[in-house]
Every structure is written in structure tokens, then in C-alpha cells.
Amino acid sequence: MIGFEDISKELERCFAAQVQSTADWHATEPEDATGAEEGAELKNLKGLVLAQHLMNFKLWHVEDIARRKDVGPEVIADCKYRIDGLNQRRNDFMEKVDACIVGMIAPMLPPVADGAMLRHNTESLGMSVDRLSILSLKIFHMREQTERTDVDEAHRASCRAKLAVLQEQRADLARAVLELLDDYRTGVKRPKVYFQFKMYNDPSLNPQLYKGA
């Protein structure tokens, strides 16, 4: 039977995998997320985290294209549709990461005393893992800026300072995620899966879509 320590160690492996995958995917980008299985099992966690990370990876590069000024409106429109789709899947996988973690830890949570006020965090573990994913991408691309030879030293020095801040922020957040898991273990806080319910992609909820239809 798994325990909180097993989940904590697996999360640390997931954080490292985000960093490694960011580098690997710049050499060979996967076409789509594979190997991500749902369910509250420890073996599923890494696949879900990396599937969610891949959506952020793809979003990053499409967002870059969308800011070009030397392409036609059809390119920008295509980027917009791709961004919407990727962002929806990013949020879907975020919720699946949460469902996996909450499902694993729910049987191990300490009982709640009668009349006790349940405390919840401002964001879920899945949301925090998403932020770690984005920070991994920022760190990779900021490091690239520090290695450019077509800019002056002032640019590289500025980027080195920013890189140090990003690395510190990611280390702080990774530690905070593990501390939150410990808060769940001790009963200080209770976990939940928080749903985004994105309305703009749903033809039954977006009035521009259902009225247009």
C-alpha cells in the first residue's frame, strides 16, 4: 500500500521529468500526449503530469508565433484556434492530475472532528504542478537567452539575473507543493479537485456559438 512519502517522492520525480522533457522535446517534440492513464494510482501520476506539461510546451511555441507581425491574419487566426484547444486540454489534464492525487490520498486522510472547519488551499496540487511546468519552460528559454551570441553582454547579464530568480521561484514552489501534501497528511488542510469549466470552447455555453448556430 502506498503512503504519503511514496506520493511525495513521485512528485519530486515528476518535477525533474518536467525539466528533462523540456530539453528533450526541443530536440524531438511529441505529436501528442501518449501514455497518460487516468485513475488514482501512483503509476499514472507521471504520465498525467507530462501530458499536461506537453500542452504547456506546445502552447508556449504557438503563443510565440501568434505575436509575429510579419505573417498574415490567417496564421494568427489558426494560432488562436490552436491556443484555445491546447489550453482546454491543459486544463483537462490539470484536473486529471488532481483527481489522481486526491484519489490516492483520500483513504489516508485523518478523520475530521465533528464541527471542525475544513481548511482548503488557494490552489490545488494540480494547479501548482501546472505552474511548475510553466516555470520549467521559462527557465529553459531564459537560459537560451544567456547563451546568445547575437546580443550584447548587457542582455545576457540581465537574463542571467532573471534566470536566477526563476530558478529560486521554482525551487520555492516545488517545496511548497510537498509542504501542502504534508498539510493534507496531518489534517491541517483538506484536498479537493477544482474544475475550470471553460465556457468559451463549449458550443452549449458560449452564446457566440449557440446563437450563431
GROMACS .gro file of N, CA and C in nm, residues 74-139:
model
  198
   74GLU      N    1  -0.452   3.499  -4.137
   74GLU     CA    2  -0.492   3.359  -4.134
   74GLU      C    3  -0.401   3.277  -4.042
   75VAL      N    4  -0.273   3.317  -4.034
   75VAL     CA    5  -0.179   3.249  -3.944
   75VAL      C    6  -0.217   3.278  -3.799
   76ILE      N    7  -0.248   3.403  -3.769
   76ILE     CA    8  -0.285   3.442  -3.634
   76ILE      C    9  -0.416   3.376  -3.593
   77ALA      N   10  -0.511   3.368  -3.687
   77ALA     CA   11  -0.639   3.303  -3.657
   77ALA      C   12  -0.618   3.154  -3.626
   78ASP      N   13  -0.531   3.090  -3.703
   78ASP     CA   14  -0.501   2.949  -3.679
   78ASP      C   15  -0.436   2.931  -3.542
   79CYS      N   16  -0.348   3.024  -3.506
   79CYS     CA   17  -0.285   3.019  -3.372
   79CYS      C   18  -0.391   3.030  -3.264
   80LYS      N   19  -0.488   3.118  -3.283
   80LYS     CA   20  -0.593   3.138  -3.183
   80LYS      C   21  -0.671   3.009  -3.160
   81TYR      N   22  -0.707   2.942  -3.268
   81TYR     CA   23  -0.781   2.815  -3.254
   81TYR      C   24  -0.695   2.709  -3.186
   82ARG      N   25  -0.567   2.705  -3.221
   82ARG     CA   26  -0.479   2.606  -3.160
   82ARG      C   27  -0.458   2.637  -3.012
   83ILE      N   28  -0.444   2.764  -2.978
   83ILE     CA   29  -0.428   2.803  -2.838
   83ILE      C   30  -0.550   2.763  -2.756
   84ASP      N   31  -0.670   2.789  -2.811
   84ASP     CA   32  -0.793   2.752  -2.740
   84ASP      C   33  -0.798   2.601  -2.712
   85GLY      N   34  -0.766   2.523  -2.815
   85GLY     CA   35  -0.771   2.378  -2.799
   85GLY      C   36  -0.668   2.326  -2.701
   86LEU      N   37  -0.545   2.378  -2.712
   86LEU     CA   38  -0.439   2.334  -2.622
   86LEU      C   39  -0.467   2.376  -2.478
   87ASN      N   40  -0.520   2.497  -2.462
   87ASN     CA   41  -0.549   2.544  -2.326
   87ASN      C   42  -0.660   2.461  -2.261
   88GLN      N   43  -0.758   2.419  -2.342
   88GLN     CA   44  -0.863   2.332  -2.289
   88GLN      C   45  -0.804   2.200  -2.242
   89ARG      N   46  -0.717   2.141  -2.323
   89ARG     CA   47  -0.657   2.013  -2.287
   89ARG      C   48  -0.562   2.028  -2.169
   90ARG      N   49  -0.493   2.141  -2.163
   90ARG     CA   50  -0.406   2.170  -2.048
   90ARG      C   51  -0.488   2.166  -1.920
   91ASN      N   52  -0.603   2.232  -1.920
   91ASN     CA   53  -0.687   2.235  -1.801
   91ASN      C   54  -0.747   2.098  -1.771
   92ASP      N   55  -0.782   2.024  -1.876
   92ASP     CA   56  -0.836   1.890  -1.856
   92ASP      C   57  -0.734   1.801  -1.785
   93PHE      N   58  -0.608   1.807  -1.831
   93PHE     CA   59  -0.504   1.725  -1.769
   93PHE      C   60  -0.472   1.773  -1.628
   94MET      N   61  -0.482   1.904  -1.605
   94MET     CA   62  -0.460   1.956  -1.470
   94MET      C   63  -0.560   1.893  -1.373
   95GLU      N   64  -0.685   1.885  -1.415
   95GLU     CA   65  -0.789   1.825  -1.331
   95GLU      C   66  -0.765   1.676  -1.312
   96LYS      N   67  -0.713   1.610  -1.415
   96LYS     CA   68  -0.683   1.467  -1.403
   96LYS      C   69  -0.567   1.442  -1.308
   97VAL      N   70  -0.468   1.532  -1.308
   97VAL     CA   71  -0.360   1.521  -1.211
   97VAL      C   72  -0.416   1.533  -1.070
   98ASP      N   73  -0.504   1.631  -1.050
   98ASP     CA   74  -0.566   1.648  -0.919
   98ASP      C   75  -0.647   1.525  -0.878
   99ALA      N   76  -0.726   1.475  -0.973
   99ALA     CA   77  -0.810   1.359  -0.942
   99ALA      C   78  -0.724   1.239  -0.903
  100CYS      N   79  -0.612   1.222  -0.971
  100CYS     CA   80  -0.520   1.111  -0.939
  100CYS      C   81  -0.465   1.126  -0.797
  101ILE      N   82  -0.415   1.247  -0.765
  101ILE     CA   83  -0.353   1.268  -0.635
  101ILE      C   84  -0.458   1.259  -0.523
  102VAL      N   85  -0.570   1.329  -0.541
  102VAL     CA   86  -0.673   1.330  -0.436
  102VAL      C   87  -0.727   1.189  -0.415
  103GLY      N   88  -0.745   1.115  -0.524
  103GLY     CA   89  -0.794   0.978  -0.511
  103GLY      C   90  -0.699   0.890  -0.433
  104MET      N   91  -0.569   0.913  -0.449
  104MET     CA   92  -0.470   0.832  -0.376
  104MET      C   93  -0.466   0.867  -0.228
  105ILE      N   94  -0.476   0.996  -0.196
  105ILE     CA   95  -0.456   1.035  -0.057
  105ILE      C   96  -0.586   1.032   0.025
  106ALA      N   97  -0.701   1.034  -0.044
  106ALA     CA   98  -0.829   1.039   0.030
  106ALA      C   99  -0.841   0.929   0.136
  107PRO      N  100  -0.805   0.801   0.104
  107PRO     CA  101  -0.820   0.698   0.208
  107PRO      C  102  -0.724   0.714   0.326
  108MET      N  103  -0.621   0.797   0.309
  108MET     CA  104  -0.521   0.813   0.416
  108MET      C  105  -0.543   0.937   0.500
  109LEU      N  106  -0.643   1.019   0.465
  109LEU     CA  107  -0.664   1.144   0.538
  109LEU      C  108  -0.714   1.117   0.679
  110PRO      N  109  -0.667   1.195   0.775
  110PRO     CA  110  -0.716   1.177   0.912
  110PRO      C  111  -0.862   1.217   0.922
  111PRO      N  112  -0.936   1.160   1.015
  111PRO     CA  113  -1.079   1.194   1.028
  111PRO      C  114  -1.096   1.341   1.070
  112VAL      N  115  -1.210   1.396   1.033
  112VAL     CA  116  -1.243   1.534   1.069
  112VAL      C  117  -1.331   1.532   1.192
  113ALA      N  118  -1.292   1.608   1.291
  113ALA     CA  119  -1.371   1.615   1.415
  113ALA      C  120  -1.505   1.682   1.390
  114ASP      N  121  -1.606   1.640   1.462
  114ASP     CA  122  -1.739   1.699   1.449
  114ASP      C  123  -1.733   1.850   1.469
  115GLY      N  124  -1.791   1.921   1.373
  115GLY     CA  125  -1.797   2.067   1.384
  115GLY      C  126  -1.670   2.138   1.346
  116ALA      N  127  -1.567   2.063   1.306
  116ALA     CA  128  -1.441   2.127   1.268
  116ALA      C  129  -1.456   2.201   1.135
  117MET      N  130  -1.390   2.314   1.123
  117MET     CA  131  -1.391   2.392   1.000
  117MET      C  132  -1.284   2.339   0.906
  118LEU      N  133  -1.326   2.290   0.790
  118LEU     CA  134  -1.230   2.238   0.693
  118LEU      C  135  -1.156   2.353   0.626
  119ARG      N  136  -1.024   2.341   0.615
  119ARG     CA  137  -0.942   2.443   0.551
  119ARG      C  138  -0.892   2.390   0.417
  120HIS      N  139  -0.898   2.476   0.315
  120HIS     CA  140  -0.852   2.439   0.182
  120HIS      C  141  -0.747   2.538   0.133
  121ASN      N  142  -0.663   2.493   0.044
  121ASN     CA  143  -0.560   2.579  -0.011
  121ASN      C  144  -0.618   2.668  -0.120
  122THR      N  145  -0.546   2.780  -0.150
  122THR     CA  146  -0.596   2.871  -0.253
  122THR      C  147  -0.589   2.811  -0.393
  123GLU      N  148  -0.503   2.712  -0.411
  123GLU     CA  149  -0.498   2.640  -0.539
  123GLU      C  150  -0.469   2.494  -0.510
  124SER      N  151  -0.510   2.410  -0.601
  124SER     CA  152  -0.493   2.267  -0.583
  124SER      C  153  -0.351   2.225  -0.618
  125LEU      N  154  -0.318   2.099  -0.587
  125LEU     CA  155  -0.186   2.047  -0.624
  125LEU      C  156  -0.168   2.046  -0.776
  126GLY      N  157  -0.275   2.011  -0.848
  126GLY     CA  158  -0.266   2.010  -0.994
  126GLY      C  159  -0.236   2.148  -1.051
  127MET      N  160  -0.295   2.251  -0.993
  127MET     CA  161  -0.268   2.388  -1.037
  127MET      C  162  -0.123   2.427  -1.009
  128SER      N  163  -0.072   2.385  -0.894
  128SER     CA  164   0.067   2.414  -0.860
  128SER      C  165   0.163   2.340  -0.953
  129VAL      N  166   0.131   2.216  -0.987
  129VAL     CA  167   0.213   2.139  -1.081
  129VAL      C  168   0.213   2.207  -1.218
  130ASP      N  169   0.100   2.266  -1.255
  130ASP     CA  170   0.093   2.343  -1.380
  130ASP      C  171   0.187   2.463  -1.375
  131ARG      N  172   0.192   2.532  -1.264
  131ARG     CA  173   0.282   2.647  -1.250
  131ARG      C  174   0.428   2.603  -1.257
  132LEU      N  175   0.458   2.487  -1.201
  132LEU     CA  176   0.594   2.433  -1.211
  132LEU      C  177   0.630   2.402  -1.356
  133SER      N  178   0.532   2.353  -1.429
  133SER     CA  179   0.551   2.325  -1.571
  133SER      C  180   0.589   2.452  -1.646
  134ILE      N  181   0.514   2.559  -1.622
  134ILE     CA  182   0.541   2.686  -1.690
  134ILE      C  183   0.676   2.743  -1.650
  135LEU      N  184   0.711   2.730  -1.522
  135LEU     CA  185   0.841   2.778  -1.478
  135LEU      C  186   0.955   2.699  -1.542
  136SER      N  187   0.934   2.570  -1.566
  136SER     CA  188   1.036   2.489  -1.636
  136SER      C  189   1.061   2.545  -1.775
  137LEU      N  190   0.953   2.583  -1.843
  137LEU     CA  191   0.966   2.640  -1.977
  137LEU      C  192   1.033   2.777  -1.974
  138LYS      N  193   0.997   2.859  -1.877
  138LYS     CA  194   1.059   2.990  -1.865
  138LYS      C  195   1.209   2.977  -1.839
  139ILE      N  196   1.245   2.884  -1.753
  139ILE     CA  197   1.387   2.864  -1.720
  139ILE      C  198   1.464   2.819  -1.843
   0.00000   0.00000   0.00000
